[in-house]
mmCIF file of C-alpha atoms and ligand atoms in Angstrom:
data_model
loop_
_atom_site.group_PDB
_atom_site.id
_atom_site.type_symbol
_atom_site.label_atom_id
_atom_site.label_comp_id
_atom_site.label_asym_id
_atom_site.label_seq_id
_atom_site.Cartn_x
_atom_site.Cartn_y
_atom_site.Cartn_z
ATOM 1 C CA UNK A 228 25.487 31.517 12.480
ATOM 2 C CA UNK A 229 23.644 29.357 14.754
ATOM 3 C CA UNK A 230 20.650 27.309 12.850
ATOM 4 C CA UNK A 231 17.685 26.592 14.833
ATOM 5 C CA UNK A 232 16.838 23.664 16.498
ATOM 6 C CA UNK A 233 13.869 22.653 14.998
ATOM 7 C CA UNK A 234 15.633 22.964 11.377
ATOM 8 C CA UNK A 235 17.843 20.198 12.682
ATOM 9 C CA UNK A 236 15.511 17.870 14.010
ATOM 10 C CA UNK A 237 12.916 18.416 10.812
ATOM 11 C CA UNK A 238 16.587 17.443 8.885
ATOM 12 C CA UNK A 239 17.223 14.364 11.063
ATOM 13 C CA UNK A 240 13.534 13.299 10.925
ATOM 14 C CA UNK A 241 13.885 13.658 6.639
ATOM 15 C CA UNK A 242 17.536 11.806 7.055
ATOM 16 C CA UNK A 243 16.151 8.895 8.764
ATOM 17 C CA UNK A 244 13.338 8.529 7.182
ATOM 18 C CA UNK A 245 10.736 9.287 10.458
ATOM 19 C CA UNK A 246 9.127 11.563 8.130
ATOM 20 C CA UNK A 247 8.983 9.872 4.122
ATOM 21 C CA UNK A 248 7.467 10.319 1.406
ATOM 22 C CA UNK A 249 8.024 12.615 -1.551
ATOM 23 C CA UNK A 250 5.797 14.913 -0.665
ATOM 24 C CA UNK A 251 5.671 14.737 3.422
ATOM 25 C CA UNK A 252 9.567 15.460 2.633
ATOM 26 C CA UNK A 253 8.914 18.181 0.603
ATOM 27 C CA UNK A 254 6.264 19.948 2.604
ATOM 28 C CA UNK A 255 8.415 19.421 6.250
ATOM 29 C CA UNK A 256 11.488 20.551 4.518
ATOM 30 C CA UNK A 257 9.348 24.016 3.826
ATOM 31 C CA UNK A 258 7.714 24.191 6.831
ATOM 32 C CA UNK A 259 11.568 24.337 8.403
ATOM 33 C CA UNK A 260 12.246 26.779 6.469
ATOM 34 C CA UNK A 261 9.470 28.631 7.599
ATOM 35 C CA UNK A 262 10.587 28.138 11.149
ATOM 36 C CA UNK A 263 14.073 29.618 10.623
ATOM 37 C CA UNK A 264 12.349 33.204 9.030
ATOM 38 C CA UNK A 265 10.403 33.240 12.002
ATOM 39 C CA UNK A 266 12.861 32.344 14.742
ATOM 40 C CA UNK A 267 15.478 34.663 13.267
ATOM 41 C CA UNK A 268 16.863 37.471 14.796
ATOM 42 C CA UNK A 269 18.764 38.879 11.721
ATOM 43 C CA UNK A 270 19.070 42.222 11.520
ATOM 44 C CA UNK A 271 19.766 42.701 7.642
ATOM 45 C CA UNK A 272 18.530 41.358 5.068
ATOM 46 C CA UNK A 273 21.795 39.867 4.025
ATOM 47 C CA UNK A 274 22.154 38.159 7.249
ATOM 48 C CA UNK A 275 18.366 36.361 7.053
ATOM 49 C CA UNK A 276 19.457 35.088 3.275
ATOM 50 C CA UNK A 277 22.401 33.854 4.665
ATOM 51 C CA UNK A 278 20.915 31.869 7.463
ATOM 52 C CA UNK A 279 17.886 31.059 5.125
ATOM 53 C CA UNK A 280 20.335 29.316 2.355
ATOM 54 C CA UNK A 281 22.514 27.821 5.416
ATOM 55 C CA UNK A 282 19.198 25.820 5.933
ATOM 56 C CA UNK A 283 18.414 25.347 2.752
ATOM 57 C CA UNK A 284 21.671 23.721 2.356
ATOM 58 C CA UNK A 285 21.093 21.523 5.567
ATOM 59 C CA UNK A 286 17.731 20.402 4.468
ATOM 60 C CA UNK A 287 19.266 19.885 0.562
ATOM 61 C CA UNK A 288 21.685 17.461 2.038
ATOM 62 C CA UNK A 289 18.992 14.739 3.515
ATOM 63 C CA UNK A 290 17.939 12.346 0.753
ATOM 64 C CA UNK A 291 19.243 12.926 -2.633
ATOM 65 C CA UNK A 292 16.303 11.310 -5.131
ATOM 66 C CA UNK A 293 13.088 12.971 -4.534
ATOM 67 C CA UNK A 294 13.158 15.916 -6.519
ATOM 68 C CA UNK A 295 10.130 17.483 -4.384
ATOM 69 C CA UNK A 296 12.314 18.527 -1.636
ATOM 70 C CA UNK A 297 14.846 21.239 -4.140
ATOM 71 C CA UNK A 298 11.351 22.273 -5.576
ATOM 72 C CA UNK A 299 9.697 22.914 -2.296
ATOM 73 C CA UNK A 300 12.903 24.726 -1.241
ATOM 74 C CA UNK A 301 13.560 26.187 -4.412
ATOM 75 C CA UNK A 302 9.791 27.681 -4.207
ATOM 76 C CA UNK A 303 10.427 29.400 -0.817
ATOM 77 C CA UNK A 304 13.934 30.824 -1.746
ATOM 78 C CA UNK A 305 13.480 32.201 -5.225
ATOM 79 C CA UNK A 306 10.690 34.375 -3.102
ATOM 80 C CA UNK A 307 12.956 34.936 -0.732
ATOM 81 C CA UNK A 308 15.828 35.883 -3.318
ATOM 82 C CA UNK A 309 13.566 37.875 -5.053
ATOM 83 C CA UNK A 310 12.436 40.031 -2.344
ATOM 84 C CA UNK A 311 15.539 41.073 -0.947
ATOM 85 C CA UNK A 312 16.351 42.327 -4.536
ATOM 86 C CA UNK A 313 14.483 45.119 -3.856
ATOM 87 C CA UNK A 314 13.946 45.830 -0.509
ATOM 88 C CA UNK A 315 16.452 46.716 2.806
ATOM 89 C CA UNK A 316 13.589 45.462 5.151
ATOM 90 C CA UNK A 317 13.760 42.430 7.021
ATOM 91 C CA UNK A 318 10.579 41.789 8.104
ATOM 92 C CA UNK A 319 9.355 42.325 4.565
ATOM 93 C CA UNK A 320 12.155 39.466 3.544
ATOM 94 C CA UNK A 321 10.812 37.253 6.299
ATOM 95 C CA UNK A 322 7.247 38.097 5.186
ATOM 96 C CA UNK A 323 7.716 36.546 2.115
ATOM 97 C CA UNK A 324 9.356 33.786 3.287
ATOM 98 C CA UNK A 325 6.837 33.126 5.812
ATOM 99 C CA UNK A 326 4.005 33.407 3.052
ATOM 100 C CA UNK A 327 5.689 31.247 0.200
ATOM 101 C CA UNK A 328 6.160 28.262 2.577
ATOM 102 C CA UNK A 329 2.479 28.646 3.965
ATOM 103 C CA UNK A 330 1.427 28.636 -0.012
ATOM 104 C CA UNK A 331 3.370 25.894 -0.975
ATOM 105 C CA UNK A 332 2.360 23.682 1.694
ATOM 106 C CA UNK A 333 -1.392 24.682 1.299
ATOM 107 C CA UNK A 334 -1.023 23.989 -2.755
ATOM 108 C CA UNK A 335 0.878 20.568 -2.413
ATOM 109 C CA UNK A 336 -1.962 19.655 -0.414
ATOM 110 C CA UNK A 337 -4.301 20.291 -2.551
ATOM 111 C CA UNK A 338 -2.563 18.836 -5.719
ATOM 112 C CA UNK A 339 -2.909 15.696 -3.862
ATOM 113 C CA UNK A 340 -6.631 15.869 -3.356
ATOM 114 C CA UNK A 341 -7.074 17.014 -7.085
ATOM 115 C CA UNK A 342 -5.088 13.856 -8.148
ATOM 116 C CA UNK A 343 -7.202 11.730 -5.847
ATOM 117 C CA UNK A 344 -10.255 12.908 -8.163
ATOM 118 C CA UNK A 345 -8.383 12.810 -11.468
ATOM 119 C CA UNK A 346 -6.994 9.686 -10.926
ATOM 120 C CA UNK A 347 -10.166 8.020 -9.152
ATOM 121 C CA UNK A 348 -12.514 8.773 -12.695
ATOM 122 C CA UNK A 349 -10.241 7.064 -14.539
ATOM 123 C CA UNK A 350 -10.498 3.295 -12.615
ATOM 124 C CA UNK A 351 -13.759 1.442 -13.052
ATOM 125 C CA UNK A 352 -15.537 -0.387 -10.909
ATOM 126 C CA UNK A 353 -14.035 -3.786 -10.528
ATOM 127 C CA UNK A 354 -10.534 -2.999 -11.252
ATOM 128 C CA UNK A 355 -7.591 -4.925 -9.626
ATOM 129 C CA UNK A 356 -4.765 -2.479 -9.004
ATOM 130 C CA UNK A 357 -1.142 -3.381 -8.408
ATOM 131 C CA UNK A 358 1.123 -0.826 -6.155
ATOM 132 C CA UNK A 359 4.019 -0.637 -4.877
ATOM 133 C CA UNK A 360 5.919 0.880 -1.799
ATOM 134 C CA UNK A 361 3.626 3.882 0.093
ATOM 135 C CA UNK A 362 2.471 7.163 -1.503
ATOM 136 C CA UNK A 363 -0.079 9.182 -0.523
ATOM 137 C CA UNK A 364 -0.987 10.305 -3.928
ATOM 138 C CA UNK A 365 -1.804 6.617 -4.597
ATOM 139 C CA UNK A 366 -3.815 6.536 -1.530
ATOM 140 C CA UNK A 367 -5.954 9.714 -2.420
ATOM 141 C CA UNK A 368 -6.784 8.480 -5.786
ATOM 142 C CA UNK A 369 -7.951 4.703 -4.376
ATOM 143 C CA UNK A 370 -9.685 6.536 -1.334
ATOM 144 C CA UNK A 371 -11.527 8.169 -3.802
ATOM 145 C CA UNK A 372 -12.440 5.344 -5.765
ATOM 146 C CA UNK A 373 -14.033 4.322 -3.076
ATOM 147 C CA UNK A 374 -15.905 7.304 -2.056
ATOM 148 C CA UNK A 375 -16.986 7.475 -5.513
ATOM 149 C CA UNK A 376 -19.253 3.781 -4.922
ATOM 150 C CA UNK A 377 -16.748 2.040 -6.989
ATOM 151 C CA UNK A 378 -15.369 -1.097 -5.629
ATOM 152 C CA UNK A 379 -11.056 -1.941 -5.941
ATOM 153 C CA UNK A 380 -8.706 -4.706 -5.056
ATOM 154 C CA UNK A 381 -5.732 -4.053 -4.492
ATOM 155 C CA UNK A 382 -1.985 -6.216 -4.230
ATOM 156 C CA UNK A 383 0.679 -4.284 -2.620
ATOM 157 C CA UNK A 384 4.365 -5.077 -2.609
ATOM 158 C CA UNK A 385 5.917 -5.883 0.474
ATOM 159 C CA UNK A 386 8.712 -3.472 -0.519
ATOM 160 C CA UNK A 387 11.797 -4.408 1.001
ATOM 161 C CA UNK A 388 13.950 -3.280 3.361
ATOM 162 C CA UNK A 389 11.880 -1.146 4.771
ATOM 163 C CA UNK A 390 8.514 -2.892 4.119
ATOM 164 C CA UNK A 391 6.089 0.200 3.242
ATOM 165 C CA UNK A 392 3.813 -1.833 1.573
ATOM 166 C CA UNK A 393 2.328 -2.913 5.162
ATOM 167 C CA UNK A 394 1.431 0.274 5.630
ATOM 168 C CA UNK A 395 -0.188 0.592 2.495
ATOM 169 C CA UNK A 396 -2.286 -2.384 3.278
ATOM 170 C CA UNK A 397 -2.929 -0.884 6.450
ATOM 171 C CA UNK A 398 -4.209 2.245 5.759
ATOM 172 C CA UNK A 399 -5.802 0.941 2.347
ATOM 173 C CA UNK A 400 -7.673 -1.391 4.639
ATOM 174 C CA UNK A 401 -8.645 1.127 7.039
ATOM 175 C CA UNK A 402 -10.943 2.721 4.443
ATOM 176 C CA UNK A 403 -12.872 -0.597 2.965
ATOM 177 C CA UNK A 404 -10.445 -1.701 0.231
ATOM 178 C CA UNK A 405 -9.173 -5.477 0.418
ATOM 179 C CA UNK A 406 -6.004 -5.854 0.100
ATOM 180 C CA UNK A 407 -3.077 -8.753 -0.844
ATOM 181 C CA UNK A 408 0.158 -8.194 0.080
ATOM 182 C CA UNK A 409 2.970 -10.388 -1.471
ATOM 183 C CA UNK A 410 6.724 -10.248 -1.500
ATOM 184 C CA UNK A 411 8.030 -8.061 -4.096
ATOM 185 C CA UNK A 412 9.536 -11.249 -6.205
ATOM 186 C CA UNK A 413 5.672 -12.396 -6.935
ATOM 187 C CA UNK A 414 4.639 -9.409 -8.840
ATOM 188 C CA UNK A 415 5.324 -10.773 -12.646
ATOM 189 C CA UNK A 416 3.669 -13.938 -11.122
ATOM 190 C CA UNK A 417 0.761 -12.100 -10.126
ATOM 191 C CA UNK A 418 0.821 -9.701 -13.194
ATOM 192 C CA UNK A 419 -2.294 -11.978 -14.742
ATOM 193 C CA UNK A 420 -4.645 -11.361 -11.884
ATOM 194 C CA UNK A 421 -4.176 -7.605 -12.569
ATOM 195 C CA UNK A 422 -5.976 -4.565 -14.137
ATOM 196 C CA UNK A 423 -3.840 -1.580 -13.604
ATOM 197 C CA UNK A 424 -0.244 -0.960 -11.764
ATOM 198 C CA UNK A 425 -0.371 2.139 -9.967
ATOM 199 C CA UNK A 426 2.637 3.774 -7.808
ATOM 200 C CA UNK A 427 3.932 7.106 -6.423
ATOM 201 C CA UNK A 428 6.872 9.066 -7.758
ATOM 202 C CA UNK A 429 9.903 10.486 -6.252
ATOM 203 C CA UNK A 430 10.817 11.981 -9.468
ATOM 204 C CA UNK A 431 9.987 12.278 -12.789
ATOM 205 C CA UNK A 432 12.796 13.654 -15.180
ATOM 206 C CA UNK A 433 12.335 15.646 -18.557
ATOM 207 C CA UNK A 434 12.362 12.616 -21.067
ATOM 208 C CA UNK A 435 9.088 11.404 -19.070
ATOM 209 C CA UNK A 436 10.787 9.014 -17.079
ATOM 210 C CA UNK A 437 10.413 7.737 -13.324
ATOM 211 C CA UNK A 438 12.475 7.616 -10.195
ATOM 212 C CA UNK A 439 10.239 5.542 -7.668
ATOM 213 C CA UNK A 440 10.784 3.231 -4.936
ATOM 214 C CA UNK A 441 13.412 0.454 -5.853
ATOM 215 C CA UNK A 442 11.864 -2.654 -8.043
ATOM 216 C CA UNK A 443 8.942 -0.006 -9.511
ATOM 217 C CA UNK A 444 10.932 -0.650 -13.251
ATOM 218 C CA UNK A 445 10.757 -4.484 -12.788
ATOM 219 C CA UNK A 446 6.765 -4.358 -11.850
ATOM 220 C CA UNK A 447 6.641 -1.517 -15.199
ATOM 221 C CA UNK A 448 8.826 -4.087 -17.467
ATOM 222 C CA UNK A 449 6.185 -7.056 -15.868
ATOM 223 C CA UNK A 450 3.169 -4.999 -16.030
ATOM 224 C CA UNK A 451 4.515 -4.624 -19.982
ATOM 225 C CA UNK A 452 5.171 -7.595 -20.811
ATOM 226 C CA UNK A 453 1.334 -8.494 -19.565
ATOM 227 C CA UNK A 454 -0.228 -5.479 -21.617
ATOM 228 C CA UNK A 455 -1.153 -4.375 -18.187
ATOM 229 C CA UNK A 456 -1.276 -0.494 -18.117
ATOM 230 C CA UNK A 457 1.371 1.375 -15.919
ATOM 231 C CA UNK A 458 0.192 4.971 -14.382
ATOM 232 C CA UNK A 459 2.107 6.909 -11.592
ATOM 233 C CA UNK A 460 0.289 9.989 -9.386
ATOM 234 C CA UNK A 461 2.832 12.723 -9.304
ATOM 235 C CA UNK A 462 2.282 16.135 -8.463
ATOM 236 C CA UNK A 463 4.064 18.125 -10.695
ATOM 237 C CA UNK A 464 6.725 19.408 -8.020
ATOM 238 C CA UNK A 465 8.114 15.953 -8.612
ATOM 239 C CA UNK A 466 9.034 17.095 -12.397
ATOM 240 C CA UNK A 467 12.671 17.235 -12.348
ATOM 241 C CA UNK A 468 13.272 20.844 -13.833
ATOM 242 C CA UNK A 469 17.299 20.190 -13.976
ATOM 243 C CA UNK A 470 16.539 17.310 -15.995
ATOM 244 C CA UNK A 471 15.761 19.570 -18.629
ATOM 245 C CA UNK A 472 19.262 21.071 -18.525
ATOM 246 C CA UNK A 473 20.791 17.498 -19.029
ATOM 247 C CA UNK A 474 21.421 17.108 -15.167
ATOM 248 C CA UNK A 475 20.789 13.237 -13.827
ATOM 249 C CA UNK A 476 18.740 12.214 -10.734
ATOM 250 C CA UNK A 477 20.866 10.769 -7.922
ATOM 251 C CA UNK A 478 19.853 7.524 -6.416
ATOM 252 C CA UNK A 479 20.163 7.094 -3.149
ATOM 253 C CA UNK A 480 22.032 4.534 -1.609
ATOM 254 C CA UNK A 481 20.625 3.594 2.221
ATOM 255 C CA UNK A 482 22.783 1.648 4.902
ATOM 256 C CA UNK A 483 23.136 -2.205 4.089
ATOM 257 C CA UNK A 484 22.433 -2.846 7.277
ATOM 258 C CA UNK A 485 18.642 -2.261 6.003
ATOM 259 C CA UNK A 486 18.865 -5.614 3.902
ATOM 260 C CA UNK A 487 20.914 -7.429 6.533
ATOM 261 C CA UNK A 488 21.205 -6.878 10.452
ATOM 262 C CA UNK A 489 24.623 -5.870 11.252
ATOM 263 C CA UNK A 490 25.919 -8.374 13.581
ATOM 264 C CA UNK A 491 25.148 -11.426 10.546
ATOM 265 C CA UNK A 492 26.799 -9.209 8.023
ATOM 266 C CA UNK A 493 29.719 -8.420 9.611
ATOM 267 C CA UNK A 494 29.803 -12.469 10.354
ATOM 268 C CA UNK A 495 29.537 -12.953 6.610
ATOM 269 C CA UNK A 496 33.121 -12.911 5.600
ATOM 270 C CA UNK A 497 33.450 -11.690 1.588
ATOM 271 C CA UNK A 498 29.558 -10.957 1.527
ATOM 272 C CA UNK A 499 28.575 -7.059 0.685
ATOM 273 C CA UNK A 500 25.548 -5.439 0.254
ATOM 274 C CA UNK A 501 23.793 -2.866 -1.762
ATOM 275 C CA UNK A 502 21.237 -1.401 -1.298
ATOM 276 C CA UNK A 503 20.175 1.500 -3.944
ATOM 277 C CA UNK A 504 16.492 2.865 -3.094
ATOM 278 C CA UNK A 505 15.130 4.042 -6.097
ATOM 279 C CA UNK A 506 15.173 2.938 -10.072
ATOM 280 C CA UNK A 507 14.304 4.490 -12.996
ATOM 281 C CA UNK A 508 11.430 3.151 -15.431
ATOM 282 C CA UNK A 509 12.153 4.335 -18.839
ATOM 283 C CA UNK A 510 8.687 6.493 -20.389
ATOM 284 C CA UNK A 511 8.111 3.672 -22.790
ATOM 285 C CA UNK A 512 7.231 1.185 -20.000
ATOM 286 C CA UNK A 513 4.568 4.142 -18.461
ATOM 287 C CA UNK A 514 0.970 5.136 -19.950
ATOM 288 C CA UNK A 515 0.244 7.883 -18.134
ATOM 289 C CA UNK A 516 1.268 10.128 -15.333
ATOM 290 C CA UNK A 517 -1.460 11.595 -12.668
ATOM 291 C CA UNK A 518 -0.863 14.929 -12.289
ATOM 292 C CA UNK A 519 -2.661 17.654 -10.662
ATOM 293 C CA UNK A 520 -3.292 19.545 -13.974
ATOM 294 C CA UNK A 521 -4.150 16.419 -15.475
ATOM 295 C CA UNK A 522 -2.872 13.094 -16.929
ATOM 296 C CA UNK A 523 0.026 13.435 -19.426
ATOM 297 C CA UNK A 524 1.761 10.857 -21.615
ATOM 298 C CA UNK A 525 5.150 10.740 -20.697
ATOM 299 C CA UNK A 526 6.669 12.740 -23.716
ATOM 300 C CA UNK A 527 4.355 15.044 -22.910
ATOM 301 C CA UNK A 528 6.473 15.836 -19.572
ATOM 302 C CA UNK A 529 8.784 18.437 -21.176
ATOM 303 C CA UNK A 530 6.059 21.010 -21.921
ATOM 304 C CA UNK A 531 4.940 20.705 -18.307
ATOM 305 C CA UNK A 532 8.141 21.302 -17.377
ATOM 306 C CA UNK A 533 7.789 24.883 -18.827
ATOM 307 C CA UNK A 534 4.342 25.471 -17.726
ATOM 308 C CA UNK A 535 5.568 24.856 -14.238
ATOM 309 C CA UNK A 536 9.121 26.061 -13.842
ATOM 310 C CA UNK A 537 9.355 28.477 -16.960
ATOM 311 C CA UNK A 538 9.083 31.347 -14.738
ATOM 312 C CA UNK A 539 12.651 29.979 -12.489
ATOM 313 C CA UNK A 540 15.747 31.628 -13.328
ATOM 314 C CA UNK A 541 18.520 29.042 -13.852
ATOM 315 C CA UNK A 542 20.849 30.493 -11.061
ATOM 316 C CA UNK A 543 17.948 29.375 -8.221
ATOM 317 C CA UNK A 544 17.674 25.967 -10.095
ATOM 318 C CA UNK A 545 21.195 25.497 -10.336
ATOM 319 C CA UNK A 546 21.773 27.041 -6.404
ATOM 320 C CA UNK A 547 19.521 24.687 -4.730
ATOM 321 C CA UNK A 548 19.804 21.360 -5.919
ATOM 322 C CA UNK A 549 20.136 18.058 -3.655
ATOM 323 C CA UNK A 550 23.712 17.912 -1.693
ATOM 324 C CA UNK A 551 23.614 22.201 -2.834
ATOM 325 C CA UNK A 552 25.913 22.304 -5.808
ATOM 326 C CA UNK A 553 26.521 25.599 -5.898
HETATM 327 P P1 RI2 B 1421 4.071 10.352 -1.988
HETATM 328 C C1 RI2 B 1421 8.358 7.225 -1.401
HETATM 329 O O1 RI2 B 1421 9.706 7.292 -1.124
HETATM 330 C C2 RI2 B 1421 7.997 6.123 -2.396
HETATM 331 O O2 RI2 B 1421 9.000 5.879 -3.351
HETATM 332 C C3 RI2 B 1421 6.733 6.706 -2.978
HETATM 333 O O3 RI2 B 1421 6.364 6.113 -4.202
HETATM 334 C C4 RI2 B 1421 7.131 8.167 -3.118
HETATM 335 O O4 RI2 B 1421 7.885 8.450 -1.946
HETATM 336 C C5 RI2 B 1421 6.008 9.147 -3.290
HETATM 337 O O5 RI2 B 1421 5.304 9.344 -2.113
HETATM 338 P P2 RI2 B 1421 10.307 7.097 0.386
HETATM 339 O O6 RI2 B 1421 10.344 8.467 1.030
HETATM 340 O O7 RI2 B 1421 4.583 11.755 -2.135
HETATM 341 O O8 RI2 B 1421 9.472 6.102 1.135
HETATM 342 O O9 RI2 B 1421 3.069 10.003 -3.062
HETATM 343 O O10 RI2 B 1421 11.702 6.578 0.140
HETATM 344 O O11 RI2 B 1421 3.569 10.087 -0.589
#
């Protein structure tokens, strides 16, 4: 079964982080499955499911952590799945497929704009806002702050190794907000000077707590300690819905060679690296989360969880998780 090209390279681009973010991953890993319906010359119905899940598998194998990417997948296949139940028709199969990806990439964007305006009512005018590493849901809600005629400072993390948080001060700056950067040590130092902390989510599991870029649960436990409060934007196909069945989030562990060059490391006799790129901040350390359908405490997680995912039958949860348990 040959799997086509452009599922690869979409993979590669995911693997390597070309294309990033929770949900830029989520959406690209859709819109390759969308490619392989329509580039596929099955001729049963069988045969499409089979190379569909042989992608899904390929895709599910990229980064581990972001829980967006099984749920964008999982959204496309259980349509799939569900249509070749009842129907011997391939093009009615590839329909669907074809359709769910188109809808799920059409309502991710558009959970991120209604987050932007959610999350933009609640900052006042004034406000110094701490954030860390690059989301876009983050962006949308400070580029609507702004839009609004409310003025925002911001101080971004460096975020090391891979230093998003210069592109966060780049685009942030692109649209009128002034930004600090400082290395991701100062943050507790420069806890005082700030109103809010504000970051992105890779995950959020059923017990209301966070996966997000590494360091996020040292800026929560600072931001804490300060009484500053602690929000995240996540759209809610970054709720974890195999947390609820007692599953844990894998963290992701990048190449070392991200924290040191090579060449010095290998010169480093005894020295190793690691080099995890995600932590989890326990619910007590977060106010609120930003969602789409509003802003929930983070014990109030769990009933979302239903709302969203109630209608998925455990075999598709279970079938298309991150490195494809099966
Ligand atoms: P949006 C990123 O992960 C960051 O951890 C960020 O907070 C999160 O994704 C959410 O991003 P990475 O892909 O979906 O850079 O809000 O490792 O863009």
């Amino acid at each position: 079964m040959s799997v086509p090209p452009k599922v690869l390279e979409i993979a590669e681009a995911i693997r390597t982080m070309r294309v990033r973010g929770a949900g830029r991953i989520a959406r690209a890993a859709v819109e390759a499955l969308m490619e392989a319906a329509k580039q596929s010359k099955a001729k049963t119905v069988d045969q499409l499911v089979e190379e569909l899940d042989r992608c899904a598998e390929i895709l599910l194998a990229t980064r581990p952590t972001a829980v967006s990417l099984p749920n964008g997948v999982r959204y496309v296949m259980s349509r799939v799945l569900s249509t070749a139940e009842s129907s011997t028709d391939v093009e009615e199969v590839r329909e669907a497929a074809v359709k769910a990806a188109e809808a799920f990439i059409r309502e991710s964007k558009t959970a991120v704009k209604r987050i932007g305006e959610i999350g933009a009512r609640m900052i006042s005018d004034g406000e110094t806002i701490m954030t860390h590493c690059q989301s876009s849901a983050v962006f949308e809600v400070l580029r609507r702050v702004v839009e609004s005629g409310k003025s925002v400072r911001v101080i971004a993390t460096e975020t090391r190794p891979l230093y998003q948080g210069r592109l966060t001060a780049k685009l942030l700056s692109e649209v009128g907000i002034p930004v600090t950067v400082i290395v991701d040590g100062a943050a507790r130092y420069m806890m005082p000077d700030v109103d809010r902390v504000l970051v992105g989510a890779d995950a959020v599991a059923a017990n209301g707590a966070l996966v997000n870029k590494i360091g996020t649960s040292m800026i929560a436990l600072a931001a804490y300690e300060a009484r500053v409060p602690f929000f995240t934007a996540a759209e809610t196909y970054k709720l974890s819905p195999e947390t609820m069945l007692g599953e844990l989030i894998l963290i992701e562990e990048r190449s070392p060679y991200e924290v040191i060059p090579e060449e010095m490391l290998k010169s480093m006799k005894g020295v190793s690296v690691r080099n995890p790129s995600f932590d989890v901040t326990p619910p007590e350390y977060i106010d609120g989360i930003i969602t789409e359908r509003g802003v929930v405490p983070p014990h109030g997680v769990v009933s979302l969880l239903y709302e969203v995912f109630g209608w998925m039958k455990a075999d598709t949860l279970l079938r298309y998780q991150t490195y494809y348990r099966r």
